[in-house]
Amino acid sequence: MRSPRRHPLLVPALLCAAAVLAARPTTADGEAGDGPDAATELSAQVARLYEDAAVATQRYEAGRRQAEARQGRARRLEELLGRERQEIAVLHEDLGRIARAQYRSGGGLPVAAQLVLAHSPDELMRAQHVFSQADLAVDNAIGKSRRAEARLAEDESKATAAWQAVERRNVELASLKKDIEDKLEEARWQLQGQADASVAAGSCRGAVRLDQPPAHFTADWVTPVETYALSAGFGSGGERWAHRHTGQDFAVPIGTPVRAVGAGRVVRVSCGGAFGIEVVIQHADGYWTQYAHLAAVTVDQGDRVTPGQWIGQSGTSGNSTGPHLHFEVRVTPALGSAVDPVPWLAARGAPVA
């Protein structure tokens, strides 16, 4: 059963996710060229797309949080609209009451008729007063109603614009994220195709040199990949192994940066066989670590490495049913001397969950 483990991706700098990717040699049909730098450029392209995808994901999540805030404002506007509609209904009722009261106070006669038919100055003054009060009340009620209706129309427009802005932003961010992820997926399988060709030929292409983010590790030991799900564990059975599984598998997409778990020296870089493309590192404490089924390597035999340094990109080369990193810890350079890598890493301050 897979156990998910999440860590933030290493992103060297906050790149604009919509920026145009650096140009690479291409043929007329747009595929990577066949020159000596084609393999390096494809690995670099995958690494850049990983960075872009990480930034796009960050922007998407930030946009999603902003959209939620906008949705909250839009809902508050909807509530305000409801109150304003109730207020207008009350104002309309008030206008009706004023008209009915005016009719009743006039004894069934229009106020203007009372002014004409007044028999004395007092009656004339009273009728004029009634007329003025009624006229003022009507004017006030009509004014309030018109202002409320104008405010309602304005707020309805704001609410509609708010919901439309939320929808547009969500669509834009989702489209941007999907576009980068589609490019990354295509580049991953191109990279794996190169790896399969190398394994079939039994000859590695050599190290590709990638610009990796500056390491900020304070610990001497790290996990071999940052974001992963655990799959086959040490000692598990399976028809693809002669006896028992000799390492820990980390399920990761093709092209995921693979890191040296600790300082050491690269003693083996090979292609072909059950492990496909693999790297073996000797550490100062008398252990060796193996990183197998890679799609590309970024080190050469004899190189010194530091904790967290990229040594390759994951893949599914060799005896593999899907993209993952096979990580193994041995007490000798030879097969058959493996120990369980999970407690081994945990004892060194790099727990695997």
Short mmCIF file of C-alpha atoms in Angstrom, two decimals:
data_model
loop_
_atom_site.label_atom_id
_atom_site.label_comp_id
_atom_site.label_asym_id
_atom_site.label_seq_id
_atom_site.Cartn_x
_atom_site.Cartn_y
_atom_site.Cartn_z
CA MET A 1 0.00 0.00 0.00
CA ARG A 2 1.41 3.36 -0.95
CA SER A 3 2.05 5.91 1.73
CA PRO A 4 2.02 9.48 0.45
CA ARG A 5 4.75 11.86 1.51
CA ARG A 6 4.74 15.52 0.51
CA HIS A 7 7.60 17.95 0.57
CA PRO A 8 7.82 21.31 -1.21
CA LEU A 9 9.59 21.10 -4.55
CA LEU A 10 12.94 22.84 -4.88
CA VAL A 11 12.37 25.97 -6.95
CA PRO A 12 15.50 28.08 -7.49
CA ALA A 13 13.63 31.29 -8.06
CA LEU A 14 10.04 32.32 -8.57
CA LEU A 15 9.92 32.08 -12.35
CA CYS A 16 7.02 33.43 -14.33
CA ALA A 17 5.09 30.31 -15.20
CA ALA A 18 3.93 31.81 -18.45
CA ALA A 19 7.46 32.66 -19.65
CA VAL A 20 8.61 31.19 -22.91
CA LEU A 21 10.93 28.24 -22.37
CA ALA A 22 14.50 28.60 -23.47
CA ALA A 23 15.04 27.65 -27.10
CA ARG A 24 16.44 24.23 -27.91
CA PRO A 25 17.76 22.71 -31.11
CA THR A 26 14.87 21.33 -33.12
CA THR A 27 14.29 19.68 -36.41
CA ALA A 28 11.62 20.67 -38.89
CA ASP A 29 8.96 18.65 -37.08
CA GLY A 30 9.75 20.27 -33.75
CA GLU A 31 11.42 17.26 -32.08
CA ALA A 32 14.76 17.55 -30.32
CA GLY A 33 17.69 17.47 -32.69
CA ASP A 34 20.16 14.59 -32.99
CA GLY A 35 23.30 16.62 -32.27
CA PRO A 36 25.68 15.86 -29.38
CA ASP A 37 23.86 18.27 -27.06
CA ALA A 38 20.36 16.86 -27.71
CA ALA A 39 20.37 14.54 -24.67
CA THR A 40 21.62 17.25 -22.34
CA GLU A 41 19.09 19.74 -23.69
CA LEU A 42 16.19 17.33 -23.22
CA SER A 43 17.17 16.65 -19.61
CA ALA A 44 17.53 20.37 -19.03
CA GLN A 45 14.14 20.98 -20.62
CA VAL A 46 12.52 18.48 -18.26
CA ALA A 47 14.22 20.15 -15.30
CA ARG A 48 13.02 23.59 -16.43
CA LEU A 49 9.50 22.31 -16.94
CA TYR A 50 9.52 20.85 -13.44
CA GLU A 51 10.38 24.31 -12.13
CA ASP A 52 7.69 25.92 -14.28
CA ALA A 53 5.14 23.33 -13.17
CA ALA A 54 6.01 23.99 -9.53
CA VAL A 55 5.57 27.75 -10.03
CA ALA A 56 2.33 27.21 -11.98
CA THR A 57 1.03 25.04 -9.14
CA GLN A 58 1.94 27.74 -6.61
CA ARG A 59 0.16 30.35 -8.71
CA TYR A 60 -2.83 28.07 -9.17
CA GLU A 61 -3.11 27.49 -5.42
CA ALA A 62 -2.69 31.21 -4.71
CA GLY A 63 -5.33 31.97 -7.34
CA ARG A 64 -7.63 29.37 -5.83
CA ARG A 65 -7.31 31.05 -2.42
CA GLN A 66 -7.96 34.45 -4.02
CA ALA A 67 -10.97 32.98 -5.82
CA GLU A 68 -12.33 31.72 -2.52
CA ALA A 69 -11.92 35.23 -1.07
CA ARG A 70 -13.69 36.70 -4.11
CA GLN A 71 -16.46 34.15 -3.74
CA GLY A 72 -16.88 35.28 -0.15
CA ARG A 73 -17.19 38.89 -1.28
CA ALA A 74 -19.62 37.89 -4.01
CA ARG A 75 -21.76 36.02 -1.48
CA ARG A 76 -21.78 39.07 0.77
CA LEU A 77 -22.92 41.17 -2.17
CA GLU A 78 -25.70 38.68 -2.83
CA GLU A 79 -26.79 39.03 0.80
CA LEU A 80 -26.72 42.82 0.44
CA LEU A 81 -28.85 42.58 -2.69
CA GLY A 82 -31.40 40.55 -0.78
CA ARG A 83 -31.62 43.21 1.92
CA GLU A 84 -31.88 45.97 -0.67
CA ARG A 85 -34.72 44.19 -2.46
CA GLN A 86 -36.56 43.89 0.85
CA GLU A 87 -35.96 47.61 1.48
CA ILE A 88 -37.43 48.51 -1.93
CA ALA A 89 -40.48 46.34 -1.23
CA VAL A 90 -40.98 48.20 2.06
CA LEU A 91 -40.63 51.56 0.30
CA HIS A 92 -43.22 50.55 -2.26
CA GLU A 93 -45.55 49.58 0.58
CA ASP A 94 -44.93 52.99 2.19
CA LEU A 95 -45.90 54.74 -1.04
CA GLY A 96 -49.14 52.81 -1.06
CA ARG A 97 -49.85 53.70 2.55
CA ILE A 98 -49.16 57.39 1.89
CA ALA A 99 -51.52 57.42 -1.07
CA ARG A 100 -54.26 55.67 0.93
CA ALA A 101 -53.80 58.00 3.92
CA GLN A 102 -53.88 61.02 1.62
CA TYR A 103 -57.15 59.88 0.17
CA ARG A 104 -58.65 59.20 3.61
CA SER A 105 -57.52 62.54 5.06
CA GLY A 106 -59.11 64.33 2.13
CA GLY A 107 -62.54 62.81 2.83
CA GLY A 108 -62.54 61.19 -0.55
CA LEU A 109 -61.71 64.49 -2.34
CA PRO A 110 -58.39 65.23 -3.98
CA VAL A 111 -56.26 67.65 -1.98
CA ALA A 112 -56.29 70.16 -4.84
CA ALA A 113 -60.11 70.16 -4.77
CA GLN A 114 -60.06 70.90 -1.03
CA LEU A 115 -57.94 73.97 -1.70
CA VAL A 116 -60.40 75.23 -4.31
CA LEU A 117 -63.48 74.56 -2.17
CA ALA A 118 -62.12 75.99 1.10
CA HIS A 119 -64.70 78.29 2.77
CA SER A 120 -62.38 80.13 5.12
CA PRO A 121 -58.72 81.07 5.48
CA ASP A 122 -58.35 78.41 8.20
CA GLU A 123 -59.67 75.69 5.93
CA LEU A 124 -57.43 76.97 3.17
CA MET A 125 -54.37 76.90 5.45
CA ARG A 126 -55.23 73.42 6.72
CA ALA A 127 -55.72 72.13 3.20
CA GLN A 128 -52.49 73.73 2.06
CA HIS A 129 -50.65 72.21 5.03
CA VAL A 130 -52.07 68.79 4.25
CA PHE A 131 -51.17 69.24 0.61
CA SER A 132 -47.56 70.23 1.48
CA GLN A 133 -47.10 67.38 3.95
CA ALA A 134 -48.52 64.83 1.55
CA ASP A 135 -46.44 66.17 -1.31
CA LEU A 136 -43.28 66.07 0.83
CA ALA A 137 -44.02 62.53 2.00
CA VAL A 138 -44.60 61.35 -1.55
CA ASP A 139 -41.45 63.06 -2.81
CA ASN A 140 -39.37 61.54 0.01
CA ALA A 141 -40.77 58.09 -0.55
CA ILE A 142 -40.23 58.27 -4.30
CA GLY A 143 -36.69 59.60 -3.79
CA LYS A 144 -35.83 56.81 -1.36
CA SER A 145 -37.25 54.23 -3.71
CA ARG A 146 -35.32 55.56 -6.70
CA ARG A 147 -32.05 55.73 -4.73
CA ALA A 148 -32.55 52.21 -3.44
CA GLU A 149 -33.30 50.93 -6.94
CA ALA A 150 -30.18 52.66 -8.33
CA ARG A 151 -28.07 51.18 -5.52
CA LEU A 152 -29.58 47.78 -6.17
CA ALA A 153 -28.75 47.99 -9.89
CA GLU A 154 -25.17 49.03 -9.11
CA ASP A 155 -24.68 46.25 -6.57
CA GLU A 156 -26.19 43.68 -8.91
CA SER A 157 -23.62 44.73 -11.50
CA LYS A 158 -20.82 44.40 -8.91
CA ALA A 159 -21.99 40.96 -7.86
CA THR A 160 -22.15 39.76 -11.47
CA ALA A 161 -18.68 41.17 -12.18
CA ALA A 162 -17.29 39.50 -9.05
CA TRP A 163 -18.55 36.06 -10.05
CA GLN A 164 -17.31 36.53 -13.61
CA ALA A 165 -13.86 37.55 -12.34
CA VAL A 166 -13.69 34.42 -10.19
CA GLU A 167 -14.60 32.20 -13.13
CA ARG A 168 -12.16 33.89 -15.53
CA ARG A 169 -9.28 33.63 -13.06
CA ASN A 170 -9.94 29.97 -12.37
CA VAL A 171 -10.08 29.16 -16.09
CA GLU A 172 -6.87 31.09 -16.84
CA LEU A 173 -4.87 29.45 -14.05
CA ALA A 174 -6.16 25.97 -14.83
CA SER A 175 -5.31 26.41 -18.52
CA LEU A 176 -1.80 27.66 -17.73
CA LYS A 177 -1.15 24.79 -15.33
CA LYS A 178 -2.45 22.18 -17.78
CA ASP A 179 -0.40 23.57 -20.66
CA ILE A 180 2.84 23.29 -18.68
CA GLU A 181 1.94 19.84 -17.35
CA ASP A 182 1.19 18.61 -20.89
CA LYS A 183 4.58 19.87 -22.11
CA LEU A 184 6.27 18.24 -19.14
CA GLU A 185 4.57 14.91 -19.76
CA GLU A 186 5.63 14.93 -23.42
CA ALA A 187 9.23 15.79 -22.51
CA ARG A 188 9.29 13.07 -19.83
CA TRP A 189 8.52 10.34 -22.33
CA GLN A 190 11.03 11.71 -24.83
CA LEU A 191 13.61 11.49 -22.05
CA GLN A 192 12.54 7.94 -21.26
CA GLY A 193 12.83 7.05 -24.94
CA GLN A 194 16.48 8.12 -24.89
CA ALA A 195 17.01 6.05 -21.73
CA ASP A 196 15.45 2.96 -23.31
CA ALA A 197 17.72 3.35 -26.34
CA SER A 198 20.78 3.53 -24.07
CA VAL A 199 19.73 0.45 -22.11
CA ALA A 200 19.07 -1.49 -25.31
CA ALA A 201 22.54 -0.54 -26.56
CA GLY A 202 24.11 -1.25 -23.16
CA SER A 203 25.94 2.06 -23.38
CA CYS A 204 25.26 5.16 -21.28
CA ARG A 205 25.11 8.55 -22.96
CA GLY A 206 27.28 10.10 -20.26
CA ALA A 207 26.42 12.67 -17.63
CA VAL A 208 24.18 15.60 -18.45
CA ARG A 209 25.07 18.76 -16.56
CA LEU A 210 22.02 20.49 -15.19
CA ASP A 211 21.72 23.84 -13.49
CA GLN A 212 20.27 22.73 -10.20
CA PRO A 213 19.03 25.01 -7.42
CA PRO A 214 21.48 25.95 -4.70
CA ALA A 215 21.34 23.43 -1.87
CA HIS A 216 20.33 24.68 1.56
CA PHE A 217 20.67 21.42 3.45
CA THR A 218 21.79 21.64 7.05
CA ALA A 219 21.58 17.87 7.59
CA ASP A 220 24.18 15.37 6.42
CA TRP A 221 21.54 13.00 5.04
CA VAL A 222 18.38 13.49 2.97
CA THR A 223 15.79 11.32 1.24
CA PRO A 224 16.67 10.41 -2.38
CA VAL A 225 13.64 12.31 -3.79
CA GLU A 226 11.55 15.12 -2.36
CA THR A 227 7.95 14.32 -3.30
CA TYR A 228 6.99 10.67 -3.56
CA ALA A 229 4.68 7.80 -2.71
CA LEU A 230 6.17 4.60 -1.37
CA SER A 231 5.56 1.45 -3.39
CA ALA A 232 7.44 -1.85 -3.06
CA GLY A 233 9.32 -2.06 0.23
CA PHE A 234 12.40 -3.93 1.37
CA GLY A 235 11.90 -7.68 1.66
CA SER A 236 8.54 -7.75 -0.12
CA GLY A 237 7.77 -10.58 -2.51
CA GLY A 238 7.00 -10.32 -6.19
CA GLU A 239 7.30 -12.25 -9.42
CA ARG A 240 9.74 -9.68 -10.80
CA TRP A 241 12.38 -10.50 -8.16
CA ALA A 242 14.28 -13.74 -7.86
CA HIS A 243 13.89 -13.84 -4.06
CA ARG A 244 12.89 -10.73 -2.13
CA HIS A 245 12.90 -7.04 -2.99
CA THR A 246 16.28 -5.63 -2.02
CA GLY A 247 15.44 -1.94 -1.77
CA GLN A 248 12.74 0.66 -1.29
CA ASP A 249 10.81 1.92 -4.30
CA PHE A 250 9.74 5.57 -4.48
CA ALA A 251 6.94 6.10 -7.00
CA VAL A 252 7.74 9.36 -8.81
CA PRO A 253 7.14 10.69 -12.33
CA ILE A 254 9.79 10.36 -15.04
CA GLY A 255 12.35 13.14 -14.85
CA THR A 256 12.06 13.73 -11.09
CA PRO A 257 15.43 14.94 -9.74
CA VAL A 258 17.17 12.15 -7.82
CA ARG A 259 19.48 13.25 -5.01
CA ALA A 260 22.51 11.77 -3.33
CA VAL A 261 21.34 10.90 0.17
CA GLY A 262 24.72 11.83 1.62
CA ALA A 263 28.26 12.83 0.76
CA GLY A 264 30.32 10.30 -1.11
CA ARG A 265 32.00 9.22 -4.35
CA VAL A 266 30.31 7.83 -7.46
CA VAL A 267 31.75 4.35 -7.98
CA ARG A 268 29.43 3.09 -10.69
CA VAL A 269 27.36 4.48 -13.55
CA SER A 270 25.94 1.80 -15.82
CA CYS A 271 23.20 1.00 -18.31
CA GLY A 272 21.54 -2.27 -19.19
CA GLY A 273 20.45 -5.22 -17.09
CA ALA A 274 17.60 -5.44 -14.63
CA PHE A 275 18.38 -2.08 -12.99
CA GLY A 276 18.43 -0.16 -16.27
CA ILE A 277 20.38 3.07 -15.81
CA GLU A 278 21.86 3.13 -12.31
CA VAL A 279 24.26 5.06 -10.08
CA VAL A 280 26.10 3.65 -7.06
CA ILE A 281 27.72 5.91 -4.45
CA GLN A 282 30.22 4.93 -1.76
CA HIS A 283 29.86 6.77 1.55
CA ALA A 284 32.50 7.37 4.19
CA ASP A 285 30.71 5.30 6.85
CA GLY A 286 31.23 2.07 4.91
CA TYR A 287 27.90 1.89 3.09
CA TRP A 288 26.98 2.07 -0.58
CA THR A 289 23.73 3.45 -1.99
CA GLN A 290 22.21 2.51 -5.34
CA TYR A 291 19.77 4.57 -7.45
CA ALA A 292 18.22 2.51 -10.26
CA HIS A 293 15.75 2.63 -13.20
CA LEU A 294 16.88 6.19 -14.03
CA ALA A 295 16.13 8.08 -17.24
CA ALA A 296 19.35 10.12 -17.13
CA VAL A 297 22.42 10.63 -14.96
CA THR A 298 24.04 13.94 -14.05
CA VAL A 299 27.31 12.57 -12.62
CA ASP A 300 30.23 10.55 -13.92
CA GLN A 301 32.06 7.72 -12.26
CA GLY A 302 34.64 9.13 -9.84
CA ASP A 303 32.70 12.35 -9.10
CA ARG A 304 32.41 13.54 -5.51
CA VAL A 305 28.85 14.39 -4.44
CA THR A 306 27.31 16.30 -1.55
CA PRO A 307 24.06 15.66 0.35
CA GLY A 308 21.08 16.57 -1.82
CA GLN A 309 23.07 16.99 -5.03
CA TRP A 310 21.23 15.90 -8.14
CA ILE A 311 22.77 12.71 -9.49
CA GLY A 312 20.13 11.83 -12.06
CA GLN A 313 16.53 11.92 -13.17
CA SER A 314 14.09 9.14 -12.38
CA GLY A 315 12.60 6.92 -15.05
CA THR A 316 11.40 3.40 -15.74
CA SER A 317 14.39 1.82 -17.44
CA GLY A 318 15.33 -1.85 -17.04
CA ASN A 319 13.12 -4.35 -15.21
CA SER A 320 10.43 -1.81 -14.28
CA THR A 321 6.66 -1.75 -14.62
CA GLY A 322 6.27 2.00 -14.17
CA PRO A 323 8.12 5.20 -13.27
CA HIS A 324 9.86 4.95 -9.90
CA LEU A 325 13.21 5.14 -8.18
CA HIS A 326 14.66 1.93 -6.79
CA PHE A 327 16.83 2.94 -3.83
CA GLU A 328 19.10 0.42 -2.17
CA VAL A 329 21.62 0.47 0.70
CA ARG A 330 24.42 -2.11 0.80
CA VAL A 331 27.26 -3.00 3.14
CA THR A 332 29.43 -3.95 0.14
CA PRO A 333 29.41 -2.76 -3.48
CA ALA A 334 28.05 -6.16 -4.56
CA LEU A 335 24.49 -7.38 -4.90
CA GLY A 336 23.18 -9.49 -2.03
CA SER A 337 24.45 -7.26 0.78
CA ALA A 338 21.44 -4.95 1.00
CA VAL A 339 19.93 -3.69 4.25
CA ASP A 340 16.52 -2.10 4.79
CA PRO A 341 16.99 1.52 3.61
CA VAL A 342 14.04 3.00 5.54
CA PRO A 343 15.38 2.52 9.09
CA TRP A 344 18.88 3.20 7.74
CA LEU A 345 17.80 6.67 6.57
CA ALA A 346 15.73 7.29 9.71
CA ALA A 347 18.76 6.58 11.89
CA ARG A 348 20.59 9.31 9.99
CA GLY A 349 17.90 11.93 10.43
CA ALA A 350 16.18 11.46 7.06
CA PRO A 351 12.91 9.66 7.89
CA VAL A 352 10.82 8.12 5.13
CA ALA A 353 7.05 8.00 5.64
#
